[in-house]
mmCIF file with all atom_site columns, C-alpha atoms in Angstrom:
data_model
loop_
_atom_site.group_PDB
_atom_site.id
_atom_site.type_symbol
_atom_site.label_atom_id
_atom_site.label_alt_id
_atom_site.label_comp_id
_atom_site.label_asym_id
_atom_site.label_entity_id
_atom_site.label_seq_id
_atom_site.pdbx_PDB_ins_code
_atom_site.Cartn_x
_atom_site.Cartn_y
_atom_site.Cartn_z
_atom_site.occupancy
_atom_site.B_iso_or_equiv
_atom_site.pdbx_formal_charge
_atom_site.auth_seq_id
_atom_site.auth_comp_id
_atom_site.auth_asym_id
_atom_site.auth_atom_id
_atom_site.pdbx_PDB_model_num
ATOM 1   C CA . MET A 1 1   ? 56.949 -88.060 203.999 1.00 53.00 ? 1   MET A CA 1
ATOM 2   C CA . LYS A 1 2   ? 56.161 -84.569 202.656 1.00 50.00 ? 2   LYS A CA 1
ATOM 3   C CA . LYS A 1 3   ? 52.537 -84.976 203.739 1.00 53.00 ? 3   LYS A CA 1
ATOM 4   C CA . TYR A 1 4   ? 53.672 -85.929 207.232 1.00 53.00 ? 4   TYR A CA 1
ATOM 5   C CA . LEU A 1 5   ? 55.945 -82.850 207.480 1.00 53.00 ? 5   LEU A CA 1
ATOM 6   C CA . ALA A 1 6   ? 53.124 -80.553 206.311 1.00 53.00 ? 6   ALA A CA 1
ATOM 7   C CA . LEU A 1 7   ? 50.787 -81.875 209.013 1.00 51.00 ? 7   LEU A CA 1
ATOM 8   C CA . LEU A 1 8   ? 53.514 -81.452 211.627 1.00 55.00 ? 8   LEU A CA 1
ATOM 9   C CA . ILE A 1 9   ? 54.122 -77.786 210.627 1.00 54.00 ? 9   ILE A CA 1
ATOM 10  C CA . LEU A 1 10  ? 50.383 -77.038 210.599 1.00 53.00 ? 10  LEU A CA 1
ATOM 11  C CA . GLY A 1 11  ? 50.002 -78.487 214.116 1.00 54.00 ? 11  GLY A CA 1
ATOM 12  C CA . PHE A 1 12  ? 52.905 -76.397 215.372 1.00 52.00 ? 12  PHE A CA 1
ATOM 13  C CA . LEU A 1 13  ? 51.379 -73.192 213.940 1.00 50.00 ? 13  LEU A CA 1
ATOM 14  C CA . LEU A 1 14  ? 47.980 -73.870 215.518 1.00 50.00 ? 14  LEU A CA 1
ATOM 15  C CA . PHE A 1 15  ? 49.601 -74.507 218.913 1.00 48.00 ? 15  PHE A CA 1
ATOM 16  C CA . SER A 1 16  ? 51.637 -71.266 218.652 1.00 51.00 ? 16  SER A CA 1
ATOM 17  C CA . CYS A 1 17  ? 48.549 -69.170 217.760 1.00 46.00 ? 17  CYS A CA 1
ATOM 18  C CA . LYS A 1 18  ? 46.581 -70.559 220.698 1.00 47.00 ? 18  LYS A CA 1
ATOM 19  C CA . ALA A 1 19  ? 49.427 -69.781 223.074 1.00 43.00 ? 19  ALA A CA 1
ATOM 20  C CA . LYS A 1 20  ? 49.512 -66.139 221.927 1.00 45.00 ? 20  LYS A CA 1
ATOM 21  C CA . GLN A 1 21  ? 45.728 -65.771 222.259 1.00 47.00 ? 21  GLN A CA 1
ATOM 22  C CA . SER A 1 22  ? 45.836 -66.966 225.863 1.00 46.00 ? 22  SER A CA 1
ATOM 23  C CA . GLY A 1 23  ? 47.273 -63.555 226.822 1.00 49.00 ? 23  GLY A CA 1
ATOM 24  C CA . VAL A 1 24  ? 44.336 -61.663 225.293 1.00 47.00 ? 24  VAL A CA 1
ATOM 25  C CA . VAL A 1 25  ? 41.884 -60.103 227.836 1.00 47.00 ? 25  VAL A CA 1
ATOM 26  C CA . THR A 1 26  ? 38.340 -60.482 226.587 1.00 48.00 ? 26  THR A CA 1
ATOM 27  C CA . SER A 1 27  ? 36.203 -59.050 229.428 1.00 49.00 ? 27  SER A CA 1
ATOM 28  C CA . LYS A 1 28  ? 36.098 -56.278 232.046 1.00 45.00 ? 28  LYS A CA 1
ATOM 29  C CA . ASN A 1 29  ? 35.970 -58.853 234.875 1.00 56.00 ? 29  ASN A CA 1
ATOM 30  C CA . GLU A 1 30  ? 39.059 -60.595 233.560 1.00 56.00 ? 30  GLU A CA 1
ATOM 31  C CA . ALA A 1 31  ? 40.918 -57.264 233.352 1.00 48.00 ? 31  ALA A CA 1
ATOM 32  C CA . ILE A 1 32  ? 39.965 -56.408 236.928 1.00 48.00 ? 32  ILE A CA 1
ATOM 33  C CA . LYS A 1 33  ? 41.251 -59.832 238.121 1.00 56.00 ? 33  LYS A CA 1
ATOM 34  C CA . LYS A 1 34  ? 44.562 -59.146 236.398 1.00 52.00 ? 34  LYS A CA 1
ATOM 35  C CA . ASN A 1 35  ? 44.681 -55.651 237.945 1.00 53.00 ? 35  ASN A CA 1
ATOM 36  C CA . ILE A 1 36  ? 44.963 -53.917 234.575 1.00 46.00 ? 36  ILE A CA 1
ATOM 37  C CA . TYR A 1 37  ? 41.532 -52.224 234.422 1.00 42.00 ? 37  TYR A CA 1
ATOM 38  C CA . ASP A 1 38  ? 41.673 -48.402 234.876 1.00 46.00 ? 38  ASP A CA 1
ATOM 39  C CA . THR A 1 39  ? 38.635 -47.290 236.885 1.00 44.00 ? 39  THR A CA 1
ATOM 40  C CA . ARG A 1 40  ? 39.511 -43.596 236.808 1.00 44.00 ? 40  ARG A CA 1
ATOM 41  C CA . LEU A 1 41  ? 37.286 -41.119 234.897 1.00 39.00 ? 41  LEU A CA 1
ATOM 42  C CA . PRO A 1 42  ? 38.614 -39.934 231.548 1.00 39.00 ? 42  PRO A CA 1
ATOM 43  C CA . LYS A 1 43  ? 40.580 -36.716 231.929 1.00 39.00 ? 43  LYS A CA 1
ATOM 44  C CA . GLN A 1 44  ? 38.320 -34.795 229.558 1.00 38.00 ? 44  GLN A CA 1
ATOM 45  C CA . VAL A 1 45  ? 35.233 -35.538 231.699 1.00 33.00 ? 45  VAL A CA 1
ATOM 46  C CA . THR A 1 46  ? 36.936 -34.262 234.833 1.00 33.00 ? 46  THR A CA 1
ATOM 47  C CA . ALA A 1 47  ? 37.983 -31.109 232.983 1.00 35.00 ? 47  ALA A CA 1
ATOM 48  C CA . LEU A 1 48  ? 34.398 -30.392 231.939 1.00 35.00 ? 48  LEU A CA 1
ATOM 49  C CA . GLN A 1 49  ? 33.116 -30.840 235.473 1.00 37.00 ? 49  GLN A CA 1
ATOM 50  C CA . THR A 1 50  ? 35.636 -28.467 237.011 1.00 35.00 ? 50  THR A CA 1
ATOM 51  C CA . LYS A 1 51  ? 35.402 -25.723 234.370 1.00 43.00 ? 51  LYS A CA 1
ATOM 52  C CA . THR A 1 52  ? 34.250 -22.442 235.929 1.00 43.00 ? 52  THR A CA 1
ATOM 53  C CA . ALA A 1 53  ? 32.099 -19.792 234.274 1.00 52.00 ? 53  ALA A CA 1
ATOM 54  C CA . PRO A 1 54  ? 33.387 -16.235 233.843 1.00 52.00 ? 54  PRO A CA 1
ATOM 55  C CA . LEU A 1 55  ? 32.245 -13.538 236.239 1.00 52.00 ? 55  LEU A CA 1
ATOM 56  C CA . LEU A 1 56  ? 28.981 -11.910 235.196 1.00 67.00 ? 56  LEU A CA 1
ATOM 57  C CA . PHE A 1 57  ? 29.734 -8.394  236.341 1.00 72.00 ? 57  PHE A CA 1
ATOM 58  C CA . GLU A 1 58  ? 33.232 -7.766  235.028 1.00 79.00 ? 58  GLU A CA 1
ATOM 59  C CA . ARG A 1 59  ? 33.300 -4.366  233.295 1.00 83.00 ? 59  ARG A CA 1
ATOM 60  C CA . THR A 1 60  ? 36.104 -2.524  231.579 1.00 87.00 ? 60  THR A CA 1
ATOM 61  C CA . ALA A 1 61  ? 37.002 0.931   232.870 1.00 90.00 ? 61  ALA A CA 1
ATOM 62  C CA . GLN A 1 62  ? 35.207 2.464   229.879 1.00 91.00 ? 62  GLN A CA 1
ATOM 63  C CA . GLU A 1 63  ? 32.085 0.353   230.428 1.00 87.00 ? 63  GLU A CA 1
ATOM 64  C CA . GLN A 1 64  ? 31.986 1.349   234.118 1.00 90.00 ? 64  GLN A CA 1
ATOM 65  C CA . LYS A 1 65  ? 32.355 5.000   233.130 1.00 92.00 ? 65  LYS A CA 1
ATOM 66  C CA . GLU A 1 66  ? 29.356 4.699   230.805 1.00 92.00 ? 66  GLU A CA 1
ATOM 67  C CA . VAL A 1 67  ? 27.276 2.955   233.509 1.00 92.00 ? 67  VAL A CA 1
ATOM 68  C CA . ASP A 1 68  ? 28.108 5.687   236.026 1.00 92.00 ? 68  ASP A CA 1
ATOM 69  C CA . LYS A 1 69  ? 27.228 8.394   233.508 1.00 91.00 ? 69  LYS A CA 1
ATOM 70  C CA . HIS A 1 70  ? 23.878 6.742   232.771 1.00 94.00 ? 70  HIS A CA 1
ATOM 71  C CA . ASN A 1 71  ? 22.973 6.319   236.446 1.00 93.00 ? 71  ASN A CA 1
ATOM 72  C CA . GLU A 1 72  ? 23.975 9.875   237.362 1.00 93.00 ? 72  GLU A CA 1
ATOM 73  C CA . SER A 1 73  ? 21.808 11.345  234.590 1.00 90.00 ? 73  SER A CA 1
ATOM 74  C CA . LEU A 1 74  ? 18.588 9.551   235.543 1.00 95.00 ? 74  LEU A CA 1
ATOM 75  C CA . GLU A 1 75  ? 15.433 11.633  235.737 1.00 94.00 ? 75  GLU A CA 1
ATOM 76  C CA . VAL A 1 76  ? 13.103 10.518  238.538 1.00 94.00 ? 76  VAL A CA 1
ATOM 77  C CA . ILE A 1 77  ? 9.408  10.227  237.703 1.00 94.00 ? 77  ILE A CA 1
ATOM 78  C CA . GLU A 1 78  ? 7.229  9.994   240.793 1.00 94.00 ? 78  GLU A CA 1
ATOM 79  C CA . LYS A 1 79  ? 4.235  7.691   240.568 1.00 92.00 ? 79  LYS A CA 1
ATOM 80  C CA . LYS A 1 80  ? 1.335  7.949   242.974 1.00 89.00 ? 80  LYS A CA 1
ATOM 81  C CA . ASN A 1 81  ? -1.106 5.090   243.417 1.00 83.00 ? 81  ASN A CA 1
ATOM 82  C CA . THR A 1 82  ? -3.566 6.161   240.716 1.00 86.00 ? 82  THR A CA 1
ATOM 83  C CA . ASP A 1 83  ? -1.034 7.558   238.258 1.00 92.00 ? 83  ASP A CA 1
ATOM 84  C CA . LYS A 1 84  ? -0.492 6.005   234.866 1.00 95.00 ? 84  LYS A CA 1
ATOM 85  C CA . ILE A 1 85  ? 3.107  6.255   233.657 1.00 95.00 ? 85  ILE A CA 1
ATOM 86  C CA . VAL A 1 86  ? 3.667  5.911   229.920 1.00 95.00 ? 86  VAL A CA 1
ATOM 87  C CA . LEU A 1 87  ? 7.281  5.710   228.729 1.00 94.00 ? 87  LEU A CA 1
ATOM 88  C CA . GLU A 1 88  ? 7.508  6.353   225.006 1.00 86.00 ? 88  GLU A CA 1
ATOM 89  C CA . ASP A 1 89  ? 9.847  4.243   222.890 1.00 84.00 ? 89  ASP A CA 1
ATOM 90  C CA . ASN A 1 90  ? 12.415 7.034   222.616 1.00 84.00 ? 90  ASN A CA 1
ATOM 91  C CA . VAL A 1 91  ? 12.554 7.749   226.376 1.00 88.00 ? 91  VAL A CA 1
ATOM 92  C CA . GLN A 1 92  ? 15.945 7.222   228.024 1.00 88.00 ? 92  GLN A CA 1
ATOM 93  C CA . ASP A 1 93  ? 17.612 7.736   231.408 1.00 91.00 ? 93  ASP A CA 1
ATOM 94  C CA . VAL A 1 94  ? 14.502 7.736   233.599 1.00 95.00 ? 94  VAL A CA 1
ATOM 95  C CA . ILE A 1 95  ? 13.534 5.799   236.712 1.00 95.00 ? 95  ILE A CA 1
ATOM 96  C CA . ILE A 1 96  ? 10.131 5.595   238.394 1.00 95.00 ? 96  ILE A CA 1
ATOM 97  C CA . LYS A 1 97  ? 9.746  6.316   242.077 1.00 94.00 ? 97  LYS A CA 1
ATOM 98  C CA . VAL A 1 98  ? 6.953  4.346   243.769 1.00 93.00 ? 98  VAL A CA 1
ATOM 99  C CA . GLU A 1 99  ? 5.872  3.537   247.298 1.00 87.00 ? 99  GLU A CA 1
ATOM 100 C CA . ASN A 1 100 ? 6.870  0.079   248.598 1.00 83.00 ? 100 ASN A CA 1
ATOM 101 C CA . CYS A 1 101 ? 9.007  -0.692  245.548 1.00 85.00 ? 101 CYS A CA 1
ATOM 102 C CA . SER A 1 102 ? 10.395 -3.953  247.015 1.00 83.00 ? 102 SER A CA 1
ATOM 103 C CA . SER A 1 103 ? 6.929  -5.402  247.593 1.00 91.00 ? 103 SER A CA 1
ATOM 104 C CA . MET A 1 104 ? 5.886  -4.249  244.124 1.00 93.00 ? 104 MET A CA 1
ATOM 105 C CA . GLY A 1 105 ? 8.871  -6.161  242.746 1.00 94.00 ? 105 GLY A CA 1
ATOM 106 C CA . GLU A 1 106 ? 7.638  -9.361  244.408 1.00 95.00 ? 106 GLU A CA 1
ATOM 107 C CA . ASP A 1 107 ? 4.133  -8.699  243.046 1.00 96.00 ? 107 ASP A CA 1
ATOM 108 C CA . LEU A 1 108 ? 5.537  -8.234  239.537 1.00 97.00 ? 108 LEU A CA 1
ATOM 109 C CA . VAL A 1 109 ? 7.240  -11.632 239.767 1.00 98.00 ? 109 VAL A CA 1
ATOM 110 C CA . LYS A 1 110 ? 4.054  -13.328 240.999 1.00 97.00 ? 110 LYS A CA 1
ATOM 111 C CA . LEU A 1 111 ? 2.124  -11.820 238.125 1.00 98.00 ? 111 LEU A CA 1
ATOM 112 C CA . ALA A 1 112 ? 4.719  -12.844 235.543 1.00 98.00 ? 112 ALA A CA 1
ATOM 113 C CA . LYS A 1 113 ? 4.748  -16.415 236.905 1.00 98.00 ? 113 LYS A CA 1
ATOM 114 C CA . GLN A 1 114 ? 1.041  -16.745 236.117 1.00 98.00 ? 114 GLN A CA 1
ATOM 115 C CA . ASN A 1 115 ? 2.112  -16.924 232.478 1.00 98.00 ? 115 ASN A CA 1
ATOM 116 C CA . LEU A 1 116 ? 4.528  -19.846 232.867 1.00 98.00 ? 116 LEU A CA 1
ATOM 117 C CA . GLY A 1 117 ? 3.963  -22.265 230.009 1.00 97.00 ? 117 GLY A CA 1
ATOM 118 C CA . SER A 1 118 ? 2.554  -19.660 227.625 1.00 98.00 ? 118 SER A CA 1
ATOM 119 C CA . PRO A 1 119 ? 3.982  -20.041 224.109 1.00 98.00 ? 119 PRO A CA 1
ATOM 120 C CA . TYR A 1 120 ? 6.388  -17.681 222.389 1.00 98.00 ? 120 TYR A CA 1
ATOM 121 C CA . HIS A 1 121 ? 4.896  -15.397 219.757 1.00 97.00 ? 121 HIS A CA 1
ATOM 122 C CA . THR A 1 122 ? 6.702  -12.549 218.025 1.00 97.00 ? 122 THR A CA 1
ATOM 123 C CA . GLY A 1 123 ? 5.034  -9.267  219.003 1.00 96.00 ? 123 GLY A CA 1
ATOM 124 C CA . GLY A 1 124 ? 2.804  -11.043 221.540 1.00 97.00 ? 124 GLY A CA 1
ATOM 125 C CA . THR A 1 125 ? 1.662  -9.382  224.769 1.00 97.00 ? 125 THR A CA 1
ATOM 126 C CA . SER A 1 126 ? -0.973 -11.843 226.014 1.00 97.00 ? 126 SER A CA 1
ATOM 127 C CA . PRO A 1 127 ? -1.106 -15.380 227.490 1.00 96.00 ? 127 PRO A CA 1
ATOM 128 C CA . SER A 1 128 ? -1.884 -16.709 224.015 1.00 97.00 ? 128 SER A CA 1
ATOM 129 C CA . GLY A 1 129 ? 1.713  -15.809 223.150 1.00 97.00 ? 129 GLY A CA 1
ATOM 130 C CA . PHE A 1 130 ? 4.485  -13.487 224.389 1.00 98.00 ? 130 PHE A CA 1
ATOM 131 C CA . ASP A 1 131 ? 7.776  -12.371 223.010 1.00 97.00 ? 131 ASP A CA 1
ATOM 132 C CA . CYS A 1 132 ? 10.417 -11.487 225.613 1.00 98.00 ? 132 CYS A CA 1
ATOM 133 C CA . SER A 1 133 ? 9.687  -7.766  225.861 1.00 98.00 ? 133 SER A CA 1
ATOM 134 C CA . GLY A 1 134 ? 5.961  -8.417  225.487 1.00 98.00 ? 134 GLY A CA 1
ATOM 135 C CA . LEU A 1 135 ? 5.961  -10.396 228.755 1.00 98.00 ? 135 LEU A CA 1
ATOM 136 C CA . MET A 1 136 ? 7.689  -7.508  230.578 1.00 98.00 ? 136 MET A CA 1
ATOM 137 C CA . TYR A 1 137 ? 5.414  -4.928  228.958 1.00 98.00 ? 137 TYR A CA 1
ATOM 138 C CA . ALA A 1 138 ? 2.242  -6.828  229.900 1.00 98.00 ? 138 ALA A CA 1
ATOM 139 C CA . THR A 1 139 ? 3.409  -7.435  233.487 1.00 98.00 ? 139 THR A CA 1
ATOM 140 C CA . TYR A 1 140 ? 4.377  -3.832  234.269 1.00 97.00 ? 140 TYR A CA 1
ATOM 141 C CA . LYS A 1 141 ? 1.227  -2.607  232.486 1.00 96.00 ? 141 LYS A CA 1
ATOM 142 C CA . LYS A 1 142 ? -0.872 -4.263  235.210 1.00 96.00 ? 142 LYS A CA 1
ATOM 143 C CA . PHE A 1 143 ? 0.669  -1.713  237.607 1.00 95.00 ? 143 PHE A CA 1
ATOM 144 C CA . ASP A 1 144 ? -0.091 1.201   235.238 1.00 95.00 ? 144 ASP A CA 1
ATOM 145 C CA . ILE A 1 145 ? 3.518  1.410   234.079 1.00 96.00 ? 145 ILE A CA 1
ATOM 146 C CA . PHE A 1 146 ? 3.804  1.285   230.287 1.00 97.00 ? 146 PHE A CA 1
ATOM 147 C CA . LEU A 1 147 ? 7.358  0.388   229.299 1.00 97.00 ? 147 LEU A CA 1
ATOM 148 C CA . PRO A 1 148 ? 8.908  0.916   225.867 1.00 96.00 ? 148 PRO A CA 1
ATOM 149 C CA . ARG A 1 149 ? 8.039  -2.016  223.639 1.00 95.00 ? 149 ARG A CA 1
ATOM 150 C CA . THR A 1 150 ? 11.402 -3.579  222.784 1.00 96.00 ? 150 THR A CA 1
ATOM 151 C CA . SER A 1 151 ? 14.205 -5.018  224.931 1.00 97.00 ? 151 SER A CA 1
ATOM 152 C CA . THR A 1 152 ? 16.736 -2.618  223.370 1.00 95.00 ? 152 THR A CA 1
ATOM 153 C CA . GLN A 1 153 ? 14.599 0.371   224.387 1.00 96.00 ? 153 GLN A CA 1
ATOM 154 C CA . MET A 1 154 ? 13.860 -1.057  227.844 1.00 97.00 ? 154 MET A CA 1
ATOM 155 C CA . ALA A 1 155 ? 17.597 -1.297  228.499 1.00 96.00 ? 155 ALA A CA 1
ATOM 156 C CA . GLN A 1 156 ? 17.847 2.497   228.134 1.00 95.00 ? 156 GLN A CA 1
ATOM 157 C CA . ILE A 1 157 ? 15.679 3.194   231.184 1.00 96.00 ? 157 ILE A CA 1
ATOM 158 C CA . GLY A 1 158 ? 16.190 2.507   234.890 1.00 96.00 ? 158 GLY A CA 1
ATOM 159 C CA . ARG A 1 159 ? 19.312 2.195   237.031 1.00 96.00 ? 159 ARG A CA 1
ATOM 160 C CA . ILE A 1 160 ? 22.010 -0.256  235.897 1.00 96.00 ? 160 ILE A CA 1
ATOM 161 C CA . LEU A 1 161 ? 22.863 -2.426  238.905 1.00 95.00 ? 161 LEU A CA 1
ATOM 162 C CA . ASP A 1 162 ? 25.736 -4.340  240.458 1.00 92.00 ? 162 ASP A CA 1
ATOM 163 C CA . LEU A 1 163 ? 25.114 -7.918  241.623 1.00 89.00 ? 163 LEU A CA 1
ATOM 164 C CA . LYS A 1 164 ? 24.784 -6.954  245.305 1.00 90.00 ? 164 LYS A CA 1
ATOM 165 C CA . ASP A 1 165 ? 21.934 -4.535  244.531 1.00 94.00 ? 165 ASP A CA 1
ATOM 166 C CA . ILE A 1 166 ? 19.696 -6.798  242.436 1.00 95.00 ? 166 ILE A CA 1
ATOM 167 C CA . ARG A 1 167 ? 16.271 -7.874  243.689 1.00 95.00 ? 167 ARG A CA 1
ATOM 168 C CA . PRO A 1 168 ? 13.120 -9.524  242.264 1.00 96.00 ? 168 PRO A CA 1
ATOM 169 C CA . GLY A 1 169 ? 11.253 -7.449  239.703 1.00 96.00 ? 169 GLY A CA 1
ATOM 170 C CA . ASP A 1 170 ? 14.389 -5.940  238.142 1.00 97.00 ? 170 ASP A CA 1
ATOM 171 C CA . LEU A 1 171 ? 14.899 -6.480  234.424 1.00 98.00 ? 171 LEU A CA 1
ATOM 172 C CA . ILE A 1 172 ? 17.806 -8.609  233.174 1.00 98.00 ? 172 ILE A CA 1
ATOM 173 C CA . PHE A 1 173 ? 19.159 -8.141  229.644 1.00 97.00 ? 173 PHE A CA 1
ATOM 174 C CA . PHE A 1 174 ? 21.133 -10.272 227.192 1.00 96.00 ? 174 PHE A CA 1
ATOM 175 C CA . ARG A 1 175 ? 22.890 -10.065 223.838 1.00 95.00 ? 175 ARG A CA 1
ATOM 176 C CA . THR A 1 176 ? 21.914 -13.343 222.179 1.00 93.00 ? 176 THR A CA 1
ATOM 177 C CA . ASN A 1 177 ? 22.550 -14.980 218.807 1.00 84.00 ? 177 ASN A CA 1
ATOM 178 C CA . GLY A 1 178 ? 25.912 -13.266 218.456 1.00 85.00 ? 178 GLY A CA 1
ATOM 179 C CA . LYS A 1 179 ? 24.377 -9.779  218.510 1.00 79.00 ? 179 LYS A CA 1
ATOM 180 C CA . HIS A 1 180 ? 26.377 -6.791  219.755 1.00 86.00 ? 180 HIS A CA 1
ATOM 181 C CA . HIS A 1 181 ? 23.260 -4.973  220.974 1.00 92.00 ? 181 HIS A CA 1
ATOM 182 C CA . ILE A 1 182 ? 20.757 -6.002  223.659 1.00 96.00 ? 182 ILE A CA 1
ATOM 183 C CA . ASN A 1 183 ? 17.968 -8.097  222.146 1.00 96.00 ? 183 ASN A CA 1
ATOM 184 C CA . HIS A 1 184 ? 16.542 -10.200 224.994 1.00 97.00 ? 184 HIS A CA 1
ATOM 185 C CA . VAL A 1 185 ? 14.999 -9.370  228.373 1.00 98.00 ? 185 VAL A CA 1
ATOM 186 C CA . GLY A 1 186 ? 13.670 -11.222 231.411 1.00 98.00 ? 186 GLY A CA 1
ATOM 187 C CA . MET A 1 187 ? 12.588 -10.420 234.966 1.00 98.00 ? 187 MET A CA 1
ATOM 188 C CA . VAL A 1 188 ? 14.682 -11.308 238.018 1.00 98.00 ? 188 VAL A CA 1
ATOM 189 C CA . VAL A 1 189 ? 13.013 -13.959 240.181 1.00 98.00 ? 189 VAL A CA 1
ATOM 190 C CA . GLY A 1 190 ? 15.827 -14.577 242.680 1.00 96.00 ? 190 GLY A CA 1
ATOM 191 C CA . VAL A 1 191 ? 19.490 -13.768 243.211 1.00 94.00 ? 191 VAL A CA 1
ATOM 192 C CA . ASN A 1 192 ? 22.444 -14.929 245.306 1.00 90.00 ? 192 ASN A CA 1
ATOM 193 C CA . ASP A 1 193 ? 26.236 -14.771 245.095 1.00 84.00 ? 193 ASP A CA 1
ATOM 194 C CA . GLU A 1 194 ? 26.339 -17.515 242.448 1.00 86.00 ? 194 GLU A CA 1
ATOM 195 C CA . GLU A 1 195 ? 23.405 -16.946 240.127 1.00 93.00 ? 195 GLU A CA 1
ATOM 196 C CA . ILE A 1 196 ? 20.408 -14.922 239.015 1.00 96.00 ? 196 ILE A CA 1
ATOM 197 C CA . THR A 1 197 ? 17.194 -16.764 238.210 1.00 97.00 ? 197 THR A CA 1
ATOM 198 C CA . PHE A 1 198 ? 14.777 -15.021 235.871 1.00 98.00 ? 198 PHE A CA 1
ATOM 199 C CA . ILE A 1 199 ? 11.473 -15.508 234.064 1.00 98.00 ? 199 ILE A CA 1
ATOM 200 C CA . HIS A 1 200 ? 11.348 -14.812 230.349 1.00 98.00 ? 200 HIS A CA 1
ATOM 201 C CA . SER A 1 201 ? 9.764  -15.859 227.085 1.00 98.00 ? 201 SER A CA 1
ATOM 202 C CA . SER A 1 202 ? 12.155 -18.137 225.186 1.00 97.00 ? 202 SER A CA 1
ATOM 203 C CA . THR A 1 203 ? 11.763 -18.523 221.432 1.00 95.00 ? 203 THR A CA 1
ATOM 204 C CA . GLN A 1 204 ? 12.009 -22.313 221.756 1.00 94.00 ? 204 GLN A CA 1
ATOM 205 C CA . ARG A 1 205 ? 10.149 -23.021 225.003 1.00 96.00 ? 205 ARG A CA 1
ATOM 206 C CA . GLY A 1 206 ? 7.866  -20.063 225.688 1.00 98.00 ? 206 GLY A CA 1
ATOM 207 C CA . VAL A 1 207 ? 7.607  -18.595 229.199 1.00 98.00 ? 207 VAL A CA 1
ATOM 208 C CA . ILE A 1 208 ? 10.038 -20.379 231.523 1.00 98.00 ? 208 ILE A CA 1
ATOM 209 C CA . ILE A 1 209 ? 12.399 -19.708 234.433 1.00 98.00 ? 209 ILE A CA 1
ATOM 210 C CA . SER A 1 210 ? 16.113 -19.871 233.618 1.00 97.00 ? 210 SER A CA 1
ATOM 211 C CA . SER A 1 211 ? 19.410 -19.211 235.403 1.00 96.00 ? 211 SER A CA 1
ATOM 212 C CA . THR A 1 212 ? 22.663 -17.414 234.683 1.00 95.00 ? 212 THR A CA 1
ATOM 213 C CA . LYS A 1 213 ? 24.360 -20.677 235.688 1.00 93.00 ? 213 LYS A CA 1
ATOM 214 C CA . GLU A 1 214 ? 23.282 -21.976 232.294 1.00 95.00 ? 214 GLU A CA 1
ATOM 215 C CA . ALA A 1 215 ? 26.260 -21.509 229.986 1.00 93.00 ? 215 ALA A CA 1
ATOM 216 C CA . TYR A 1 216 ? 24.259 -19.782 227.250 1.00 94.00 ? 216 TYR A CA 1
ATOM 217 C CA . TYR A 1 217 ? 22.822 -17.085 229.521 1.00 95.00 ? 217 TYR A CA 1
ATOM 218 C CA . ASN A 1 218 ? 26.070 -16.662 231.438 1.00 93.00 ? 218 ASN A CA 1
ATOM 219 C CA . ARG A 1 219 ? 27.875 -16.037 228.167 1.00 92.00 ? 219 ARG A CA 1
ATOM 220 C CA . THR A 1 220 ? 25.290 -13.618 226.706 1.00 94.00 ? 220 THR A CA 1
ATOM 221 C CA . PHE A 1 221 ? 24.466 -11.654 229.891 1.00 95.00 ? 221 PHE A CA 1
ATOM 222 C CA . ALA A 1 222 ? 24.576 -7.865  229.461 1.00 95.00 ? 222 ALA A CA 1
ATOM 223 C CA . GLN A 1 223 ? 23.145 -6.009  232.485 1.00 95.00 ? 223 GLN A CA 1
ATOM 224 C CA . VAL A 1 224 ? 20.366 -5.693  235.083 1.00 97.00 ? 224 VAL A CA 1
ATOM 225 C CA . ASN A 1 225 ? 18.222 -2.533  235.324 1.00 97.00 ? 225 ASN A CA 1
ATOM 226 C CA . ARG A 1 226 ? 15.941 -1.318  238.109 1.00 97.00 ? 226 ARG A CA 1
ATOM 227 C CA . ILE A 1 227 ? 12.856 0.365   236.686 1.00 97.00 ? 227 ILE A CA 1
ATOM 228 C CA . ILE A 1 228 ? 11.170 1.236   239.976 1.00 95.00 ? 228 ILE A CA 1
ATOM 229 C CA . GLU A 1 229 ? 12.668 2.410   243.245 1.00 93.00 ? 229 GLU A CA 1
#
């Protein structure tokens, strides 16, 4: 009798377990049929897609005052076709006046682009390897303009620009790796209301073209200078 009751209880438990399992959804298709599958994107993905980058050219009142002071104090150096202009490393607050500066800017970009794919090399100024300022130095040198040798020193010369005034051939500067001073430079390739594209020598990828739409360069952007006008 006890054996019979035990078998009866065991059968009842198995039946109850099976009944509960019948409500379990085991596939996406089954969930869709039962109208319980959520096809919406996760909220965190949507948030990432709609996040906007900060404005590049926001300056504090003090920063704008310093920019205006720098631009107003610029000494103009006139360059004729055969002149060689050498800017020593300690030179500041100068700008070079040339004929057809806009076309020279386009020519500077074309020349810099010939080095796309060259590797990064600290202190390098040749296609066998460039650092960031070395690429700018070598490119301007072809037009008999010898810039200071580091990005920090280059940032001290030329006119500091607003977005609406930027054109190809201008130099674009960054504060990278958490630095508070300028330590990276590239050359403007193109510009519109949304972004600046620029050619530079990256420590990881060598000479490439990048954009201020990239979060890293948007975040570390410092300024754009015109060296020739």
